[in-house]
Short mmCIF file of C-alpha atoms in Angstrom, two decimals:
data_model
loop_
_atom_site.label_atom_id
_atom_site.label_comp_id
_atom_site.label_asym_id
_atom_site.label_seq_id
_atom_site.Cartn_x
_atom_site.Cartn_y
_atom_site.Cartn_z
CA MET A 1108 87.11 49.11 -6.14
CA ASP A 1109 89.94 48.33 -3.83
CA VAL A 1110 93.56 47.38 -4.37
CA ARG A 1111 92.82 43.64 -4.08
CA TRP A 1112 90.15 43.89 -6.80
CA PHE A 1113 92.57 45.85 -8.98
CA ALA A 1114 95.28 43.20 -8.48
CA ARG A 1115 92.86 40.41 -9.46
CA MET A 1116 91.81 42.38 -12.53
CA VAL A 1117 95.42 42.94 -13.58
CA ALA A 1118 96.14 39.22 -13.14
CA ALA A 1119 93.09 38.31 -15.23
CA VAL A 1120 94.21 40.64 -18.04
CA LEU A 1121 97.83 39.44 -17.87
CA LEU A 1122 96.57 35.91 -18.59
CA ARG A 1123 94.93 37.21 -21.78
CA PRO A 1124 97.59 38.86 -23.98
CA GLY A 1125 94.97 39.72 -26.60
CA LEU A 1126 93.45 42.20 -24.13
CA TRP A 1127 96.65 43.95 -23.03
CA CYS A 1128 96.49 46.84 -25.50
CA VAL A 1129 92.78 47.42 -25.13
CA ALA A 1130 93.05 47.31 -21.32
CA LEU A 1131 95.79 49.95 -21.36
CA ARG A 1132 93.80 52.10 -23.78
CA GLN A 1133 90.65 51.86 -21.67
CA ALA A 1134 92.54 52.50 -18.43
CA ASN A 1135 93.96 55.65 -20.01
CA ARG A 1136 90.53 56.78 -21.19
CA LEU A 1137 88.78 56.14 -17.87
CA ALA A 1138 91.45 57.12 -15.35
CA ALA A 1139 90.62 60.14 -13.25
CA ARG A 1140 92.80 63.14 -13.94
CA GLY A 1141 95.86 63.27 -11.72
CA TRP A 1142 95.36 59.69 -10.52
CA TRP A 1143 99.07 59.41 -9.70
CA ARG A 1144 98.74 62.16 -7.05
CA ARG A 1145 96.03 60.49 -4.93
CA PRO A 1146 95.73 57.15 -3.15
CA PRO A 1147 95.43 54.39 -4.18
CA PHE A 1148 97.81 55.73 -6.89
CA LEU A 1149 96.17 53.54 -9.54
CA PRO A 1150 94.58 54.60 -12.85
CA VAL A 1151 91.00 54.00 -11.71
CA PRO A 1152 87.93 55.91 -12.89
CA ALA A 1153 86.71 58.94 -10.98
CA ARG A 1154 84.52 57.93 -8.02
CA ASN A 1155 81.40 59.62 -9.36
CA HIS A 1156 81.80 57.87 -12.72
CA ALA A 1157 82.40 54.48 -11.07
CA ALA A 1158 79.38 54.99 -8.80
CA PHE A 1159 77.18 55.88 -11.78
CA ARG A 1160 78.30 52.81 -13.74
CA ALA A 1161 77.85 50.52 -10.70
CA THR A 1162 74.36 51.91 -10.11
CA THR A 1163 73.29 51.43 -13.70
CA GLN A 1164 74.70 47.90 -13.92
CA TYR A 1165 74.31 46.46 -10.42
CA GLY A 1166 71.84 48.81 -8.71
CA ASP A 1167 74.40 49.63 -6.01
CA PRO A 1168 76.80 52.58 -6.29
CA THR A 1169 79.39 50.78 -4.13
CA ALA A 1170 79.41 47.49 -6.06
CA ALA A 1171 82.68 46.51 -7.70
CA PRO A 1172 82.31 45.10 -11.21
CA SER A 1173 82.84 41.39 -11.53
CA ILE A 1174 86.08 40.34 -13.22
CA ASP A 1175 84.05 38.47 -15.85
CA ASP A 1176 82.01 41.59 -16.65
CA VAL A 1177 85.18 43.64 -17.14
CA LEU A 1178 86.69 40.98 -19.41
CA VAL A 1179 83.51 40.89 -21.52
CA TRP A 1180 83.62 44.68 -21.77
CA LEU A 1181 87.30 44.63 -22.80
CA ARG A 1182 86.54 42.09 -25.53
CA TRP A 1183 83.71 44.34 -26.72
CA ALA A 1184 86.01 47.40 -26.68
CA ARG A 1185 88.58 45.47 -28.72
CA ARG A 1186 85.97 44.80 -31.42
CA PHE A 1187 84.71 48.42 -31.45
CA PRO A 1188 87.76 50.57 -30.66
CA GLY A 1189 86.13 53.89 -31.68
#
């Protein structure tokens, strides 16, 4: 995930106010510890976690999730906040 992908994801979520709270909650849950101390200074998941998820979903540890896939996941997380 790069900064451009992150910016597109933020824009997609900003257009959907119903996902704002769940997106913040999930970003908090998934953000690597101390994310504010390391570039890109964004609350992104730890690299090993992101690589595992990309491998299990796309078969490529370097694949960035599609914006649509993330929005579907956020809608799912909103329905099952556990």
